[in-house]
Coordinates of C-alpha atoms and ligand atoms in Angstrom, one line a residue:
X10 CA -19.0 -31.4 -24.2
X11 CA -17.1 -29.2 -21.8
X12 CA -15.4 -26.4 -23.3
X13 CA -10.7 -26.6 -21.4
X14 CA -11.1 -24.1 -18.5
X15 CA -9.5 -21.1 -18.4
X16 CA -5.8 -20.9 -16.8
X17 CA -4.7 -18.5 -14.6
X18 CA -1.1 -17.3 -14.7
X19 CA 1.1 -15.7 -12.7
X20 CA 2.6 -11.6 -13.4
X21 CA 5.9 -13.2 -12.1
X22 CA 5.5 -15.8 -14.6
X23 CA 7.1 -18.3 -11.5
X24 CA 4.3 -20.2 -10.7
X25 CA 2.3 -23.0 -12.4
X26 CA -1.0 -21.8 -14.2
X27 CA -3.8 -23.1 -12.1
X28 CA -7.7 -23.4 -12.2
X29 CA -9.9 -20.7 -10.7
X30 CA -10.8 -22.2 -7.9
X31 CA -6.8 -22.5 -7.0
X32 CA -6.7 -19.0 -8.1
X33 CA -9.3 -17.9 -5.5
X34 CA -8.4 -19.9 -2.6
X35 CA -5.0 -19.1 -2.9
X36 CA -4.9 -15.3 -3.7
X37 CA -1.3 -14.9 -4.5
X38 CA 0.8 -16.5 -6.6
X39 CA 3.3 -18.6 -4.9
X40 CA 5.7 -16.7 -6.8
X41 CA 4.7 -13.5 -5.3
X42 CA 3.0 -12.5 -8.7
X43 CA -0.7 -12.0 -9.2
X44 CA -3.2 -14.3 -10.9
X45 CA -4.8 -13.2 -14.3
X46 CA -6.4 -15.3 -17.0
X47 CA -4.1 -16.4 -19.5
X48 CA -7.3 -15.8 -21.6
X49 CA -10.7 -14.5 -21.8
X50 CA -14.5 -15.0 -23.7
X51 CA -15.7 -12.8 -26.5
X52 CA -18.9 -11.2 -25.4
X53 CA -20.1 -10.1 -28.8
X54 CA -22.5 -7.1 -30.0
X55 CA -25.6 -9.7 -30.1
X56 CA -25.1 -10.6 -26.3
X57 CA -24.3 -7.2 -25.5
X58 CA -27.6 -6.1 -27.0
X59 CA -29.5 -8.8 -25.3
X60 CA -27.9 -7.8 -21.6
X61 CA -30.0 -4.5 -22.2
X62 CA -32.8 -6.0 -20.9
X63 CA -31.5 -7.8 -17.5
X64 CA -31.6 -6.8 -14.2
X65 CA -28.0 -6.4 -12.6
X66 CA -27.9 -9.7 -11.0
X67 CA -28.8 -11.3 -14.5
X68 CA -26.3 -9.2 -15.9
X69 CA -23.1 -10.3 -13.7
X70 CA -24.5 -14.4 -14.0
X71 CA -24.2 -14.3 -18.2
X72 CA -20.8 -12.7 -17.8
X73 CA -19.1 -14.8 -15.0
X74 CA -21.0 -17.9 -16.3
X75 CA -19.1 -17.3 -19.1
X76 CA -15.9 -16.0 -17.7
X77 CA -15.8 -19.5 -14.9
X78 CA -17.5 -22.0 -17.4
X79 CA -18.0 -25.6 -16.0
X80 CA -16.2 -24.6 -13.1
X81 CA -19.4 -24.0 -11.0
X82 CA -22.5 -24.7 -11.4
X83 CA -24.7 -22.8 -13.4
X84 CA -28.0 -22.7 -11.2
X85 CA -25.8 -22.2 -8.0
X86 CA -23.8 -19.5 -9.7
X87 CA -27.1 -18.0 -10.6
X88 CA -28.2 -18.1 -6.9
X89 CA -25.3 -16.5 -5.8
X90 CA -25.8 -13.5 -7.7
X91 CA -28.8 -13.1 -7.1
X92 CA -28.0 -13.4 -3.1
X93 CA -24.6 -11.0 -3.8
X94 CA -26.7 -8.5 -6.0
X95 CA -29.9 -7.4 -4.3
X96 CA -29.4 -3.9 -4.2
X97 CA -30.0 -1.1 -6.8
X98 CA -27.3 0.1 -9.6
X99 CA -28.3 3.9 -10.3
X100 CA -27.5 5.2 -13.8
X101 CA -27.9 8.7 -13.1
X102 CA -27.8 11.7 -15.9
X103 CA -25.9 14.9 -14.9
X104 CA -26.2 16.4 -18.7
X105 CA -26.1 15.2 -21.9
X106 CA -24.7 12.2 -22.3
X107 CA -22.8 12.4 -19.1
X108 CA -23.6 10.1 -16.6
X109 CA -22.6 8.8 -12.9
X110 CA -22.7 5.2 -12.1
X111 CA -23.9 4.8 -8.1
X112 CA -21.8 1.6 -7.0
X113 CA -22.6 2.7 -3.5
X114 CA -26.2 1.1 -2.7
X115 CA -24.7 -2.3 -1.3
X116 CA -24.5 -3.1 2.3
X117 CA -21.5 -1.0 3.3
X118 CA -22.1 1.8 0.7
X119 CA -19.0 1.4 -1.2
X120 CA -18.1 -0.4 -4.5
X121 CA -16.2 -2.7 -2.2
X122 CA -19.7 -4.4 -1.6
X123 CA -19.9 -5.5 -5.5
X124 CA -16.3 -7.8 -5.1
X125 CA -16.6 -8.9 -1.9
X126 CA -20.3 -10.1 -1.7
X127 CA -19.4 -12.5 -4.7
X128 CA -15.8 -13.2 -4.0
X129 CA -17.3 -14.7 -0.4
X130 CA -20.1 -16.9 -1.9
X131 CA -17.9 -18.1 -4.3
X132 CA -15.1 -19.4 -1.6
X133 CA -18.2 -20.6 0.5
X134 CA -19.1 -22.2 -2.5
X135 CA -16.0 -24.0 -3.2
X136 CA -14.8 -24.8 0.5
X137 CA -18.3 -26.2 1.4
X138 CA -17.6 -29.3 -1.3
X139 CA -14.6 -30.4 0.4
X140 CA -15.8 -29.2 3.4
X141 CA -12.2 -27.3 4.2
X142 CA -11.7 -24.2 6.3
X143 CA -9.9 -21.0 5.3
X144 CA -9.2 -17.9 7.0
X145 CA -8.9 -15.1 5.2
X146 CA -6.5 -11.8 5.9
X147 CA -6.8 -9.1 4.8
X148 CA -5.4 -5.0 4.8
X149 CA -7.8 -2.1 4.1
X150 CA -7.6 1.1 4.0
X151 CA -11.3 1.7 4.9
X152 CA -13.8 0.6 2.5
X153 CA -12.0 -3.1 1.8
X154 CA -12.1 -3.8 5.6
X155 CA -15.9 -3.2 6.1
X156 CA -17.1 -4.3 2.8
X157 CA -14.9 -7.7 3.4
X158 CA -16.5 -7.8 7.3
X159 CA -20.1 -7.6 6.2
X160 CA -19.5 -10.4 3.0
X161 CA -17.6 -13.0 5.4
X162 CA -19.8 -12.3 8.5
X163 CA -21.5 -15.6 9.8
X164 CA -20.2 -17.9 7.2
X165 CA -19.5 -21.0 8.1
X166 CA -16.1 -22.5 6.5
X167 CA -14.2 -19.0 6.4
X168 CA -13.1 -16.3 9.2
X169 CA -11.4 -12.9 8.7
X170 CA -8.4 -11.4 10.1
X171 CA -9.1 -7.5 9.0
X172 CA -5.6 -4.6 9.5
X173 CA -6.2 -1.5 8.9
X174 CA -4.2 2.4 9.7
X175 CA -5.5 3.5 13.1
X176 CA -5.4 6.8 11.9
X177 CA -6.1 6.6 8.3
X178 CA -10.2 6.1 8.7
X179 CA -13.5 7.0 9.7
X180 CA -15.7 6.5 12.9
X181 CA -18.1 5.1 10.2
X182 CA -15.3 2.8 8.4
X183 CA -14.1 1.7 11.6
X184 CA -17.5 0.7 13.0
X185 CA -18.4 -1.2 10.2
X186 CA -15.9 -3.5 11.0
X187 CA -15.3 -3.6 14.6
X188 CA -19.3 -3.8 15.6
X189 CA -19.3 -7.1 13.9
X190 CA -17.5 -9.4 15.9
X191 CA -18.2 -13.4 15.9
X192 CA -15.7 -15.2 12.6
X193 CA -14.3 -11.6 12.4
X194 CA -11.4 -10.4 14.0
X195 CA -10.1 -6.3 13.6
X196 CA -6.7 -5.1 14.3
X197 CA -5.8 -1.5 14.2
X198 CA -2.3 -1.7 13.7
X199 CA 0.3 2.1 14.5
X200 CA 1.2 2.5 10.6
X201 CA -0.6 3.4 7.0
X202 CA -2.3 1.4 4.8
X203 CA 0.7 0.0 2.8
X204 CA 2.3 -0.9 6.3
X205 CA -0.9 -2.9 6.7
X206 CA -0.7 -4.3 2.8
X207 CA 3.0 -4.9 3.8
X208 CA 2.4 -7.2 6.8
X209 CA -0.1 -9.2 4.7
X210 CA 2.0 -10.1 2.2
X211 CA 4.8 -11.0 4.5
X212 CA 2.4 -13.5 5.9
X213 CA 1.3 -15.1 2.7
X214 CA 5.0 -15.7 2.1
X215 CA 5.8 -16.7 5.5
X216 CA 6.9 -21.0 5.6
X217 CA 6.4 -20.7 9.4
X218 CA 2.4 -20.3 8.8
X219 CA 2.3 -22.6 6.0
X220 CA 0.2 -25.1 8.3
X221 CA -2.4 -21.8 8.5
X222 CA -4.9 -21.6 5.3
X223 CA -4.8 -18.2 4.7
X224 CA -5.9 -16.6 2.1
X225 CA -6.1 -12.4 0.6
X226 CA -9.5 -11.0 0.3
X227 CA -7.5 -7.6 -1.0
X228 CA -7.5 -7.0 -4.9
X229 CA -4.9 -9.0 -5.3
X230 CA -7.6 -11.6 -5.4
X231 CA -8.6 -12.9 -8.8
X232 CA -12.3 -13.6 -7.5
X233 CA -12.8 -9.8 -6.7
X234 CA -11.5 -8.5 -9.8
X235 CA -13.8 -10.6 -12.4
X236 CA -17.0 -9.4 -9.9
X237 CA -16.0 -5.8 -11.1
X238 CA -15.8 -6.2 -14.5
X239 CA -19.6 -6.1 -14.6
X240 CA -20.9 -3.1 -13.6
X241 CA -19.1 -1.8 -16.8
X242 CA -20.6 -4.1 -19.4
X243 CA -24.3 -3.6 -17.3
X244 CA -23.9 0.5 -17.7
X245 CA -23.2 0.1 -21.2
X246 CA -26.1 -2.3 -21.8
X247 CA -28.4 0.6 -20.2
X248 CA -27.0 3.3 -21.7
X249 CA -25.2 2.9 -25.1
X250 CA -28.0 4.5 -28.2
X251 CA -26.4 2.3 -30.5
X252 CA -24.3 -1.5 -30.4
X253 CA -21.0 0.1 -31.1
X254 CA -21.0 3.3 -29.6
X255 CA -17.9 3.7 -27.7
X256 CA -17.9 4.8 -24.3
X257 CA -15.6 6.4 -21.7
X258 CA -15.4 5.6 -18.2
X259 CA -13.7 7.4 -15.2
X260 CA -12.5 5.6 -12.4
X261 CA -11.7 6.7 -9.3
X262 CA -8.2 4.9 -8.6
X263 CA -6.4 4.0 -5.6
X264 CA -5.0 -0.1 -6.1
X265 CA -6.7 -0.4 -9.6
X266 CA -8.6 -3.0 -8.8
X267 CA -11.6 -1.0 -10.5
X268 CA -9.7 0.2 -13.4
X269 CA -9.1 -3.6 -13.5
X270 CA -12.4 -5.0 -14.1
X271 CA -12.6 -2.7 -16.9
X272 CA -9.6 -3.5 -18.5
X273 CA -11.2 -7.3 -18.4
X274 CA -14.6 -6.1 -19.8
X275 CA -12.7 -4.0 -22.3
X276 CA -10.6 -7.3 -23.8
X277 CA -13.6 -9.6 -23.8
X278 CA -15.2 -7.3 -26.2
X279 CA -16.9 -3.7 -24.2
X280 CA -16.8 -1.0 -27.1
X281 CA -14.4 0.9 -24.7
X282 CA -12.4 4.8 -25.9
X283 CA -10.9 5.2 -23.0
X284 CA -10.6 4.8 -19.4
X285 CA -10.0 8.1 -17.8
X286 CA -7.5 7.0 -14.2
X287 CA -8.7 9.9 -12.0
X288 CA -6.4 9.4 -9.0
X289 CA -6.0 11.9 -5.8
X290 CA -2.5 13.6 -5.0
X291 CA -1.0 10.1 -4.8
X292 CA 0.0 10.3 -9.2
X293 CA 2.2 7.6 -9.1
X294 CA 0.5 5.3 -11.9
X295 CA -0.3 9.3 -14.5
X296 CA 3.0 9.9 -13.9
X297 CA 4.1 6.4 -15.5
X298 CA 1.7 6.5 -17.9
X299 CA 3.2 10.5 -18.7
X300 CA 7.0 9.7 -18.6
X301 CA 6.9 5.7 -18.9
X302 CA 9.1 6.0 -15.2
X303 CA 7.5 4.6 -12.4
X304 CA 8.2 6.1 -8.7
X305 CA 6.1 4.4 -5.8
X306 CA 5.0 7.5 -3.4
X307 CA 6.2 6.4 0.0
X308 CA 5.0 7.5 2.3
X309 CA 1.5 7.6 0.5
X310 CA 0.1 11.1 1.1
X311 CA -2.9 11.7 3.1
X312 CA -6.1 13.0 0.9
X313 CA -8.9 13.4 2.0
X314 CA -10.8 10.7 -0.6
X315 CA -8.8 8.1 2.0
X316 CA -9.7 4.7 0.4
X317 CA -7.8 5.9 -2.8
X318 CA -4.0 6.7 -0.8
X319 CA -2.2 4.2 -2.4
X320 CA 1.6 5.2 -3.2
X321 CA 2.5 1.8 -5.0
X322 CA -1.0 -0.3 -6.4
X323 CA -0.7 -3.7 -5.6
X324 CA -2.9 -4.5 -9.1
X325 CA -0.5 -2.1 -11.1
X326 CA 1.5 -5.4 -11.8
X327 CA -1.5 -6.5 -13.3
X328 CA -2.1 -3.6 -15.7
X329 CA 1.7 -4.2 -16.8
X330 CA 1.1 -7.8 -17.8
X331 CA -2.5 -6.6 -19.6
X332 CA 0.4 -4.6 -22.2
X333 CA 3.0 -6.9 -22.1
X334 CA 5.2 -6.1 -19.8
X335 CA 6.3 -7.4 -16.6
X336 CA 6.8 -5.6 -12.9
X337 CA 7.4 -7.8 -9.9
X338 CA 6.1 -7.2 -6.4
X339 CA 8.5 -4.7 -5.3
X340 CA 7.4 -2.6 -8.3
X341 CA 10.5 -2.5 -10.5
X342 CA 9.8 -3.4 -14.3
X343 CA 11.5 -6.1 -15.5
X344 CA 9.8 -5.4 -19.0
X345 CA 8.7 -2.4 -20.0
X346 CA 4.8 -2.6 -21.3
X347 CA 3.7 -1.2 -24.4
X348 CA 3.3 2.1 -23.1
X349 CA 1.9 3.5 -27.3
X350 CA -1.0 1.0 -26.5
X351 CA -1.4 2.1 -22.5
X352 CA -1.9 5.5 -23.5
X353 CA -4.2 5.2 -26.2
X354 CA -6.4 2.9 -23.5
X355 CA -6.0 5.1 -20.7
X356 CA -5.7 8.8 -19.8
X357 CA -4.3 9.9 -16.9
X358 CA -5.5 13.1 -14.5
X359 CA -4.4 13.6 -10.6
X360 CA -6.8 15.3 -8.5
X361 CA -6.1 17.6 -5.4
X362 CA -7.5 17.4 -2.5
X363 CA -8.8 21.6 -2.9
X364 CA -9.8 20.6 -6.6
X365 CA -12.0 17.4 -4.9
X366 CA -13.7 20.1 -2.5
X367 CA -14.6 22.8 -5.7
X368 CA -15.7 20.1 -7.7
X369 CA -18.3 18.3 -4.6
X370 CA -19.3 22.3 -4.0
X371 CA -19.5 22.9 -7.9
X372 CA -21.5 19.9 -8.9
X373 CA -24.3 20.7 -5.9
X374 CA -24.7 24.3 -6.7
X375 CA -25.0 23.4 -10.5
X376 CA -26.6 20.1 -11.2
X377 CA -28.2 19.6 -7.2
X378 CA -25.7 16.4 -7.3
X379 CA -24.0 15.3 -4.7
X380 CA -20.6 13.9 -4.3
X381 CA -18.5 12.2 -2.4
X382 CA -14.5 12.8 -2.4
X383 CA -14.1 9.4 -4.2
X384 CA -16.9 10.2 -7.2
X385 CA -15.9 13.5 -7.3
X386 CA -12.3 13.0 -8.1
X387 CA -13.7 10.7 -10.8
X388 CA -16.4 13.3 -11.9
X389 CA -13.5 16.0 -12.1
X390 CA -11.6 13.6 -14.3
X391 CA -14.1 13.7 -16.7
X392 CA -14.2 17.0 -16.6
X393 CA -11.0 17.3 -17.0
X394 CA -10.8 14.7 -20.1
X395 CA -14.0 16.5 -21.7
X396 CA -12.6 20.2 -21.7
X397 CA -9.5 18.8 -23.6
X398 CA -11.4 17.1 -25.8
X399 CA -14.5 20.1 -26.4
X400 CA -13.9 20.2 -29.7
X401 CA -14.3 16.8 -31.5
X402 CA -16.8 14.1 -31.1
X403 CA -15.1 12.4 -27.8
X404 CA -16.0 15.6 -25.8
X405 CA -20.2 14.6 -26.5
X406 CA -19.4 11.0 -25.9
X407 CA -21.4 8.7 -23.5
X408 CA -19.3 9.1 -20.7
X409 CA -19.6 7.7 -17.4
X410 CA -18.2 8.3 -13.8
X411 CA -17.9 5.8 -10.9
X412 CA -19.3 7.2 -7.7
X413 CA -17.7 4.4 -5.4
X414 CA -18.9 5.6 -2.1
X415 CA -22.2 6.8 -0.4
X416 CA -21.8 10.3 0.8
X417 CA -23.4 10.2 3.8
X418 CA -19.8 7.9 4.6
X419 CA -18.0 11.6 4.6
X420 CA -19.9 13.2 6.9
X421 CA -17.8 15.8 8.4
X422 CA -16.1 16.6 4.9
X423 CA -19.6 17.4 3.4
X424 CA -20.6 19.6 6.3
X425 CA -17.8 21.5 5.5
X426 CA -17.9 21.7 2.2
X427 CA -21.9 22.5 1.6
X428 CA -23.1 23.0 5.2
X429 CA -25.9 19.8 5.2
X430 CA -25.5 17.0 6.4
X431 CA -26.0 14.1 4.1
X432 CA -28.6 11.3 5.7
X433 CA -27.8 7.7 6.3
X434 CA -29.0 4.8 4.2
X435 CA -30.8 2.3 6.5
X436 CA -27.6 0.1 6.1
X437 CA -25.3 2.7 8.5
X438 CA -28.0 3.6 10.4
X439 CA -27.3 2.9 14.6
X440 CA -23.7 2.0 14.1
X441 CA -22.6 4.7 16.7
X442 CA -24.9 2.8 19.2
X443 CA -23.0 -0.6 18.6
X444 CA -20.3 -2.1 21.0
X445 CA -16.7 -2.9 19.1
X446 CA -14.0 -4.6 19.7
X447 CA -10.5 -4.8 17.9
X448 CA -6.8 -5.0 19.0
X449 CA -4.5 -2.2 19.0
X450 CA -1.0 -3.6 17.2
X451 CA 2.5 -1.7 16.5
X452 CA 3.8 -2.0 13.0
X453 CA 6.2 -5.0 13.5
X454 CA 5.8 -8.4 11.5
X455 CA 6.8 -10.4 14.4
X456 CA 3.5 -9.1 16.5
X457 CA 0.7 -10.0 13.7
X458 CA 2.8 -13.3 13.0
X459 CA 2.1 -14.2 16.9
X460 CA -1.1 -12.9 16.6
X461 CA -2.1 -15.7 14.1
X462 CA -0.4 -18.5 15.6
X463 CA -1.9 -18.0 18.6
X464 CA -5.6 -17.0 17.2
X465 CA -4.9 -20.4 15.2
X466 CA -4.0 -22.6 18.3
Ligands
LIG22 C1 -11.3 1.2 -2.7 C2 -11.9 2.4 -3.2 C3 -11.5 3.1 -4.3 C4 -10.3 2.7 -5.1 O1 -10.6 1.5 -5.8 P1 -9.4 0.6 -6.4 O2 -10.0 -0.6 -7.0 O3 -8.5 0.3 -5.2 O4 -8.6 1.5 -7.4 C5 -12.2 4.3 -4.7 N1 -13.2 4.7 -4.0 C6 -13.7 4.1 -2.9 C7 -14.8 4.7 -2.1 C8 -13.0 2.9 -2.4 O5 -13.5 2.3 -1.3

């Protein structure tokens, strides 16, 4: 017998519940609100234990199998994670019982690779039934743009429409996007990442492009957060000595979309203390979670771990809604969440950028690890989170910090930092030789709105 689906609700509580599939194809709410799952599956200490023994790919089928149900097929959805997830998940030991999870093996070498190589096959998946076309559009800040590029290249029913800051990434971020060409189209548009986040959204709630199916590939998407919530449950499985052992992650945080797929692994039943949000100078989100006042930065401030400048999260909405509360898309609360419960789930620490450089030069010279700024903001976190809590039990925890990004992405950072300069993984290799091409565009609405129309003519 097939088990009722599970709904997907708006934040804005505005919009019908829909299935999904709705949720994935559409992105955003009509409403302006994001999608989340009105409920979710118990993964229980038996299936924990028995996820020990899988390989990742195995790993992320049992828990979206059970997350999506009847609403894909179980031997495809099996296929396609074995097709998203054919690269290695590195649990590595620093000391003790402190660890660092490498999410940075994929294609693009960033965590990026882990949403968007799953979010793709499952649109293909759905879109190929019907046989329907959707184009998808999409603002980075560096790692979303290339990771998004390399999972939507070549496939057949979807294109991508990619903004991101001119100035705001790297030769290496900007290659792996523009050198792609074919169903992918660049723009570099004269602004900063949440210019490039604003445009997008303007566009989803534009009537005048209702005829264009356009959908967000940013982590506003549902289908990108539930990807994420497996690496969590797969580096407990690994690493936990015993069933309920409690463990403590630190992720590195810029629109929570991370922190988000733990949250999800957390309420379907992950033996979760606490989430440590290591953020860079851009503290909006510990300074709510400090005072219970939230304060979008804006402008967002330029640090030098650049996929994580985010002055107002797009999936901070989401957290909200996880405790109850309610913020709409401009960020005000219209409820305030449980903020007793937030804080016992989730502790806080913002990271310079001259604390990012000791801590990449500190954790070389010490432990012969390297860091990038991203993992080393989470790393320092950790740190952080430990010292305060040296003298009880939590401080020897199983802890675990995300490294989200392959160093040798941050080349001219880590030249400075340590002198050497880190090598390429076979996947960036020969970029610099590659052509690109991608349009320039000023930060107006009007210009990207054109652009569309006539890309769509
Ligand atoms: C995107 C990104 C982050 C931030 O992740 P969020 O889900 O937006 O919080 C951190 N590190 C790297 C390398 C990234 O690309």
């Amino acid at each position: 017998m097939k088990k009722n689906p599970i709904k997907y609700y708006s934040t804005n509580l505005k919009s019908p519940e829909v299935t999904f599939k709705e949720a994935l194809l559409k992105g955003l709410a009509p409403d302006g609100g994001l999608y989340l799952p009105t409920s979710l599956p118990l993964i229980t200490p038996g299936e924990l234990e028995s996820l020990s023994f899988k390989e990742y790919h195995e790993t992320a089928f049992y828990v979206l199998n059970k997350i999506i149900g009847d609403e894909i097929d179980k031997e495809e959805l099996s296929e396609l994670c074995a097709g998203a997830y054919n690269f290695e998940v590195p649990l590595e030991k620093v000391y003790g019982r402190k660890y660092i999870m490498r999410l940075d093996q994929g294609p693009t070498a960033s965590f990026k690779d882990f949403a968007a190589r799953m979010m793709s096959r499952l649109m293909q998946y759905y879109l190929s039934l019907n046989n329907q076309h959707l184009t998808i559009l999409t603002a980075t800040s560096g790692d979303t743009g290339s990771a998004v590029a390399n999972a939507f290249y070549g496939l057949k029913n979807i294109n991508a429409i990619i903004l991101f800051p001119e100035k705001e990434v790297t030769m290496m971020q900007r290659k792996q996007m523009t050198t792609l060409q074919n169903n992918i189209k660049i723009i570099a548009l004269d602004g900063k990442f949440d210019d490039c986040q604003k445009l997008v959204k303007l566009a989803f709630l534009d009537p005048e492009l209702s005829s264009v199916p356009l959908t967000s590939a940013n982590s506003i998407n549902i289908g990108r957060l539930l990807p994420q919530s497996v690496y969590y449950f797969y580096a407990f499985a690994k690493l936990a000595a015993y069933i309920d052992e409690k463990v403590i992650f630190s992720v590195p945080s810029g629109n929570f979309g991370n922190l988000m797929g733990g949250l999800i692994a957390k309420k379907m039943g992950l033996p979760v203390k606490q989430f440590i949000i290591s953020t860079n100078a851009n503290n909006e989100v510990p300074e709510f979670i400090h005072t219970g006042i939230y304060q979008p930065i804006n402008p967002s401030k330029n640090c030098i771990s650049s996929a994580m400048n985010v002055g107002h999260p797009s999936n901070l909405a989401r957290i909200v809604a996880f405790y109850r509360g309610i913020m709409n898309e401009t960020g005000t609360i219209i409820k305030q969440p449980d903020m007793d419960q937030m804080r016992e789930d989730l502790f806080a620490v913002s990271v310079t950028d001259e604390e990012t450089r000791s801590t990449i030069d500190e954790t070389f010279k010490k432990y012969n690890f390297l860091l990038e700024p991203h993992g080393a903001i989470a790393w320092k976190g950790l740190k952080e989170y430990s010292g305060i809590n040296k003298r009880s039990m939590t401080g020897k925890s199983l802890s675990i910090a995300l490294e989200t990004a392959h160093p040798a992405k941050f080349p001219l950072e880590l030249q400075q930092i340590l002198n050497i300069y880190p090598p390429l993984p076979n996947s960036l290799s020969g970029l610099e030789m590659r052509p690109e091409d991608f349009v320039c565009m000023e930060n107006n609405y009007g210009l990207l709105k054109d652009f569309i129309l006539k890309y769509f003519k």
